[in-house]
JSON list of C-alpha atoms in Angstrom, two decimals:
[
{"chain": "A", "resi": 1, "resn": "MET", "atom": "CA", "xyz": [0.09, 0.16, 0.15]},
{"chain": "A", "resi": 2, "resn": "ASP", "atom": "CA", "xyz": [2.76, 2.33, 0.80]},
{"chain": "A", "resi": 3, "resn": "LYS", "atom": "CA", "xyz": [4.49, 1.90, -2.75]},
{"chain": "A", "resi": 4, "resn": "VAL", "atom": "CA", "xyz": [0.93, 3.10, -4.11]},
{"chain": "A", "resi": 5, "resn": "PHE", "atom": "CA", "xyz": [0.91, 6.28, -2.05]},
{"chain": "A", "resi": 6, "resn": "ASP", "atom": "CA", "xyz": [4.56, 6.89, -2.80]},
{"chain": "A", "resi": 7, "resn": "PHE", "atom": "CA", "xyz": [3.87, 6.45, -6.74]},
{"chain": "A", "resi": 8, "resn": "ALA", "atom": "CA", "xyz": [0.93, 8.64, -6.54]},
{"chain": "A", "resi": 9, "resn": "ARG", "atom": "CA", "xyz": [2.94, 11.27, -4.31]},
{"chain": "A", "resi": 10, "resn": "ASP", "atom": "CA", "xyz": [5.73, 11.31, -7.01]},
{"chain": "A", "resi": 11, "resn": "LYS", "atom": "CA", "xyz": [3.29, 11.63, -9.99]},
{"chain": "A", "resi": 12, "resn": "MET", "atom": "CA", "xyz": [1.26, 14.75, -8.21]},
{"chain": "A", "resi": 13, "resn": "THR", "atom": "CA", "xyz": [4.59, 16.27, -7.44]},
{"chain": "A", "resi": 14, "resn": "LYS", "atom": "CA", "xyz": [5.81, 16.11, -11.08]},
{"chain": "A", "resi": 15, "resn": "THR", "atom": "CA", "xyz": [2.18, 17.20, -12.16]},
{"chain": "A", "resi": 16, "resn": "ILE", "atom": "CA", "xyz": [2.24, 20.14, -9.86]},
{"chain": "A", "resi": 17, "resn": "ALA", "atom": "CA", "xyz": [5.71, 21.14, -10.95]},
{"chain": "A", "resi": 18, "resn": "SER", "atom": "CA", "xyz": [4.86, 20.91, -14.72]},
{"chain": "A", "resi": 19, "resn": "LEU", "atom": "CA", "xyz": [1.56, 23.08, -14.02]},
{"chain": "A", "resi": 20, "resn": "ASN", "atom": "CA", "xyz": [3.78, 25.68, -12.34]},
{"chain": "A", "resi": 21, "resn": "SER", "atom": "CA", "xyz": [6.22, 25.69, -15.09]},
{"chain": "A", "resi": 22, "resn": "ASP", "atom": "CA", "xyz": [3.16, 26.19, -17.70]},
{"chain": "A", "resi": 23, "resn": "TYR", "atom": "CA", "xyz": [2.06, 28.91, -15.33]},
{"chain": "A", "resi": 24, "resn": "ASN", "atom": "CA", "xyz": [5.19, 30.72, -15.59]},
{"chain": "A", "resi": 25, "resn": "ALA", "atom": "CA", "xyz": [5.22, 30.68, -19.38]},
{"chain": "A", "resi": 26, "resn": "ILE", "atom": "CA", "xyz": [1.71, 32.50, -19.49]},
{"chain": "A", "resi": 27, "resn": "ARG", "atom": "CA", "xyz": [2.28, 36.06, -20.96]},
{"chain": "A", "resi": 28, "resn": "ALA", "atom": "CA", "xyz": [-0.29, 38.00, -19.18]},
{"chain": "A", "resi": 29, "resn": "GLY", "atom": "CA", "xyz": [0.72, 41.60, -19.72]},
{"chain": "A", "resi": 30, "resn": "ARG", "atom": "CA", "xyz": [3.60, 42.03, -17.26]},
{"chain": "A", "resi": 31, "resn": "ALA", "atom": "CA", "xyz": [7.33, 40.96, -18.04]},
{"chain": "A", "resi": 32, "resn": "ASN", "atom": "CA", "xyz": [8.05, 37.63, -16.35]},
{"chain": "A", "resi": 33, "resn": "ALA", "atom": "CA", "xyz": [11.91, 36.73, -16.30]},
{"chain": "A", "resi": 34, "resn": "ALA", "atom": "CA", "xyz": [10.76, 33.02, -16.41]},
{"chain": "A", "resi": 35, "resn": "VAL", "atom": "CA", "xyz": [9.68, 33.35, -20.00]},
{"chain": "A", "resi": 36, "resn": "LEU", "atom": "CA", "xyz": [13.45, 32.90, -20.87]},
{"chain": "A", "resi": 37, "resn": "ASP", "atom": "CA", "xyz": [13.82, 29.82, -19.07]},
{"chain": "A", "resi": 38, "resn": "PRO", "atom": "CA", "xyz": [13.47, 27.47, -22.10]},
{"chain": "A", "resi": 39, "resn": "ILE", "atom": "CA", "xyz": [16.09, 29.18, -24.07]},
{"chain": "A", "resi": 40, "resn": "ARG", "atom": "CA", "xyz": [19.49, 27.56, -24.43]},
{"chain": "A", "resi": 41, "resn": "VAL", "atom": "CA", "xyz": [22.60, 29.70, -25.47]},
{"chain": "A", "resi": 42, "resn": "ASP", "atom": "CA", "xyz": [25.22, 28.02, -26.97]},
{"chain": "A", "resi": 43, "resn": "TYR", "atom": "CA", "xyz": [28.45, 29.07, -24.89]},
{"chain": "A", "resi": 44, "resn": "TRP", "atom": "CA", "xyz": [31.67, 27.30, -25.16]},
{"chain": "A", "resi": 45, "resn": "GLY", "atom": "CA", "xyz": [29.80, 24.50, -27.03]},
{"chain": "A", "resi": 46, "resn": "VAL", "atom": "CA", "xyz": [27.51, 23.79, -24.11]},
{"chain": "A", "resi": 47, "resn": "PRO", "atom": "CA", "xyz": [23.91, 24.48, -24.32]},
{"chain": "A", "resi": 48, "resn": "THR", "atom": "CA", "xyz": [23.52, 26.91, -21.29]},
{"chain": "A", "resi": 49, "resn": "PRO", "atom": "CA", "xyz": [20.52, 28.37, -19.61]},
{"chain": "A", "resi": 50, "resn": "ILE", "atom": "CA", "xyz": [20.26, 32.38, -19.71]},
{"chain": "A", "resi": 51, "resn": "ASN", "atom": "CA", "xyz": [19.76, 32.73, -16.05]},
{"chain": "A", "resi": 52, "resn": "GLN", "atom": "CA", "xyz": [22.91, 30.70, -15.43]},
{"chain": "A", "resi": 53, "resn": "MET", "atom": "CA", "xyz": [25.18, 33.42, -17.48]},
{"chain": "A", "resi": 54, "resn": "ALA", "atom": "CA", "xyz": [23.22, 36.61, -16.77]},
{"chain": "A", "resi": 55, "resn": "ALA", "atom": "CA", "xyz": [21.22, 38.64, -14.26]},
{"chain": "A", "resi": 56, "resn": "VAL", "atom": "CA", "xyz": [17.84, 38.75, -15.70]},
{"chain": "A", "resi": 57, "resn": "SER", "atom": "CA", "xyz": [15.41, 41.51, -14.03]},
{"chain": "A", "resi": 58, "resn": "VAL", "atom": "CA", "xyz": [12.26, 43.23, -14.84]},
{"chain": "A", "resi": 59, "resn": "THR", "atom": "CA", "xyz": [13.01, 46.74, -15.32]},
{"chain": "A", "resi": 60, "resn": "GLU", "atom": "CA", "xyz": [9.55, 47.91, -16.39]},
{"chain": "A", "resi": 61, "resn": "ALA", "atom": "CA", "xyz": [6.20, 46.32, -16.73]},
{"chain": "A", "resi": 62, "resn": "ARG", "atom": "CA", "xyz": [6.78, 45.22, -20.16]},
{"chain": "A", "resi": 63, "resn": "MET", "atom": "CA", "xyz": [10.86, 44.98, -20.32]},
{"chain": "A", "resi": 64, "resn": "LEU", "atom": "CA", "xyz": [13.51, 42.73, -19.13]},
{"chain": "A", "resi": 65, "resn": "THR", "atom": "CA", "xyz": [16.66, 43.57, -18.60]},
{"chain": "A", "resi": 66, "resn": "ILE", "atom": "CA", "xyz": [19.55, 40.92, -19.44]},
{"chain": "A", "resi": 67, "resn": "GLN", "atom": "CA", "xyz": [23.04, 41.54, -18.03]},
{"chain": "A", "resi": 68, "resn": "PRO", "atom": "CA", "xyz": [25.56, 38.91, -18.95]},
{"chain": "A", "resi": 69, "resn": "TRP", "atom": "CA", "xyz": [28.49, 38.35, -16.65]},
{"chain": "A", "resi": 70, "resn": "ASP", "atom": "CA", "xyz": [30.77, 37.70, -19.39]},
{"chain": "A", "resi": 71, "resn": "LYS", "atom": "CA", "xyz": [30.28, 40.63, -21.67]},
{"chain": "A", "resi": 72, "resn": "SER", "atom": "CA", "xyz": [31.31, 38.50, -24.71]},
{"chain": "A", "resi": 73, "resn": "ALA", "atom": "CA", "xyz": [28.22, 36.55, -24.38]},
{"chain": "A", "resi": 74, "resn": "LEU", "atom": "CA", "xyz": [25.98, 39.19, -25.09]},
{"chain": "A", "resi": 75, "resn": "LYS", "atom": "CA", "xyz": [25.72, 38.47, -28.74]},
{"chain": "A", "resi": 76, "resn": "LEU", "atom": "CA", "xyz": [25.26, 34.83, -28.41]},
{"chain": "A", "resi": 77, "resn": "ILE", "atom": "CA", "xyz": [22.46, 35.66, -25.83]},
{"chain": "A", "resi": 78, "resn": "GLU", "atom": "CA", "xyz": [20.74, 37.98, -28.40]},
{"chain": "A", "resi": 79, "resn": "LYS", "atom": "CA", "xyz": [21.12, 35.37, -31.32]},
{"chain": "A", "resi": 80, "resn": "ALA", "atom": "CA", "xyz": [19.50, 32.74, -29.12]},
{"chain": "A", "resi": 81, "resn": "ILE", "atom": "CA", "xyz": [16.45, 35.03, -28.10]},
{"chain": "A", "resi": 82, "resn": "GLN", "atom": "CA", "xyz": [15.95, 35.94, -31.84]},
{"chain": "A", "resi": 83, "resn": "ALA", "atom": "CA", "xyz": [16.02, 32.20, -32.69]},
{"chain": "A", "resi": 84, "resn": "SER", "atom": "CA", "xyz": [13.53, 31.37, -30.22]},
{"chain": "A", "resi": 85, "resn": "ASP", "atom": "CA", "xyz": [9.83, 31.08, -30.94]},
{"chain": "A", "resi": 86, "resn": "LEU", "atom": "CA", "xyz": [8.80, 33.62, -28.29]},
{"chain": "A", "resi": 87, "resn": "GLY", "atom": "CA", "xyz": [8.05, 36.44, -30.26]},
{"chain": "A", "resi": 88, "resn": "ILE", "atom": "CA", "xyz": [10.27, 38.73, -28.21]},
{"chain": "A", "resi": 89, "resn": "ASN", "atom": "CA", "xyz": [12.82, 41.30, -29.62]},
{"chain": "A", "resi": 90, "resn": "PRO", "atom": "CA", "xyz": [16.37, 41.95, -27.77]},
{"chain": "A", "resi": 91, "resn": "GLN", "atom": "CA", "xyz": [17.61, 45.45, -28.07]},
{"chain": "A", "resi": 92, "resn": "ASN", "atom": "CA", "xyz": [21.15, 45.97, -27.44]},
{"chain": "A", "resi": 93, "resn": "ASP", "atom": "CA", "xyz": [22.20, 49.25, -25.65]},
{"chain": "A", "resi": 94, "resn": "GLY", "atom": "CA", "xyz": [25.60, 48.45, -25.99]},
{"chain": "A", "resi": 95, "resn": "ARG", "atom": "CA", "xyz": [26.37, 48.21, -21.95]}
]
C-alpha cells in the first residue's frame, strides 16, 4: 500500500511542477523572467540557460533587462533570443 501512495505522491509532485512551469510561461501583460527559461545559449559548446550566465531582471512592466556576467556572451544571448519562438525582440544598448 505504501508503494501506491509513494507512486501517487511522486506523480502528483511532477504534475504540480509541470503546471507551475506552464503558469510561468503565460504572458499576462507583465514581463516575467521565467519566459526565458526554455532558451538555451550555445556558450563554449554547451547549451546553457540564460539565467545561469546573466542577471535577468524586470525593469519595466513590459521589459526585461539581461546583464551577462561575461560581456562576450551578449551577442550569443541576443542570437538565442532571436532564434526562439517566443516572439520577443532583444535590444542591445551596448552596455
